[in-house]
C-alpha positions as a Python dict, from the first residue, in 0.01 Angstrom:
ca = {
    (1, 'M'): (0, 0, 0),
    (2, 'T'): (-345, -46, -148),
    (3, 'D'): (-673, -156, 3),
    (4, 'D'): (-599, -500, -145),
    (5, 'D'): (-293, -522, 83),
    (6, 'L'): (-505, -492, 398),
    (7, 'S'): (-605, -811, 575),
    (8, 'L'): (-985, -827, 599),
    (9, 'D'): (-1212, -1091, 747),
    (10, 'A'): (-1520, -1237, 575),
    (11, 'E'): (-1734, -935, 675),
    (12, 'G'): (-1476, -688, 546),
    (13, 'A'): (-1346, -583, 890),
    (14, 'L'): (-974, -536, 949),
    (15, 'E'): (-785, -828, 1094),
    (16, 'F'): (-526, -736, 1355),
    (17, 'P'): (-232, -708, 1381),
    (18, 'C'): (-190, -520, 1053),
    (19, 'R'): (-7, -240, 876),
    (20, 'Y'): (-248, 46, 812),
    (21, 'P'): (-200, 366, 607),
    (22, 'V'): (-305, 669, 810),
    (23, 'K'): (-373, 968, 585),
    (24, 'I'): (-351, 1315, 735),
    (25, 'M'): (-403, 1658, 582),
    (26, 'T'): (-226, 1941, 762),
    (27, 'R'): (-169, 2309, 714),
    (28, 'T'): (178, 2359, 571),
    (29, 'R'): (398, 2463, 863),
    (30, 'E'): (769, 2426, 929),
    (31, 'R'): (734, 2150, 1190),
    (32, 'A'): (405, 1993, 1080),
    (33, 'L'): (557, 1658, 986),
    (34, 'D'): (756, 1640, 1311),
    (35, 'Q'): (444, 1717, 1516),
    (36, 'V'): (243, 1444, 1342),
    (37, 'L'): (518, 1184, 1378),
    (38, 'T'): (569, 1274, 1745),
    (39, 'A'): (194, 1234, 1807),
    (40, 'I'): (193, 892, 1639),
    (41, 'A'): (505, 783, 1828),
    (42, 'S'): (335, 877, 2156),
    (43, 'V'): (92, 589, 2097),
    (44, 'E'): (394, 357, 2083),
    (45, 'V'): (314, 194, 1748),
    (46, 'D'): (580, 106, 1494),
    (47, 'F'): (620, 301, 1170),
    (48, 'D'): (905, 374, 932),
    (49, 'R'): (989, 746, 919),
    (50, 'E'): (1171, 688, 590),
    (51, 'Q'): (850, 561, 423),
    (52, 'V'): (631, 860, 513),
    (53, 'K'): (482, 1017, 200),
    (54, 'V'): (438, 1395, 185),
    (55, 'R'): (247, 1566, -96),
    (56, 'P'): (195, 1943, -100),
    (57, 'S'): (-133, 2088, -224),
    (58, 'R'): (-143, 2275, -552),
    (59, 'N'): (-133, 2616, -383),
    (60, 'G'): (107, 2507, -105),
    (61, 'R'): (-119, 2593, 188),
    (62, 'F'): (-177, 2228, 283),
    (63, 'Q'): (6, 1898, 269),
    (64, 'S'): (-106, 1539, 265),
    (65, 'L'): (86, 1289, 479),
    (66, 'T'): (59, 911, 461),
    (67, 'V'): (210, 715, 748),
    (68, 'E'): (187, 336, 754),
    (69, 'V'): (155, 218, 1111),
    (70, 'D'): (178, -133, 1255),
    (71, 'V'): (-116, -173, 1491),
    (72, 'A'): (-208, -469, 1708),
    (73, 'S'): (-572, -377, 1769),
    (74, 'R'): (-856, -146, 1674),
    (75, 'R'): (-799, 39, 2002),
    (76, 'E'): (-439, 117, 1899),
    (77, 'L'): (-553, 242, 1558),
    (78, 'E'): (-815, 465, 1719),
    (79, 'A'): (-550, 599, 1959),
    (80, 'V'): (-328, 691, 1662),
    (81, 'Y'): (-613, 884, 1499),
    (82, 'A'): (-706, 1055, 1828),
    (83, 'S'): (-348, 1169, 1891),
    (84, 'V'): (-320, 1313, 1539),
    (85, 'R'): (-661, 1484, 1543),
    (86, 'A'): (-564, 1663, 1866),
    (87, 'L'): (-303, 1868, 1677),
    (88, 'D'): (-402, 2223, 1573),
    (89, 'I'): (-233, 2186, 1235),
    (90, 'V'): (-445, 1885, 1132),
    (91, 'V'): (-731, 1968, 899),
    (92, 'M'): (-857, 1617, 822),
    (93, 'T'): (-775, 1247, 867),
    (94, 'L'): (-872, 949, 655),
}
């Protein structure tokens, strides 16, 4: 998914419902991916576990996760980010 795939209104704001790529950087831990996906699932939004992208950092201490979520509103999207940021393993979200 690219920024061109997102549905934007005339002012450049997201139009809902939409599929949105949530990007998360975590410390590399055994269950990091499971923790992130459990946090996102707790918000009760749809996403495809098979389409999650995982990229390790060059030195292996961190990993980048991209999870495309189907959100119905800005409030749902903010709830996804809040649930992920609450995890100790999360370093940054985009």
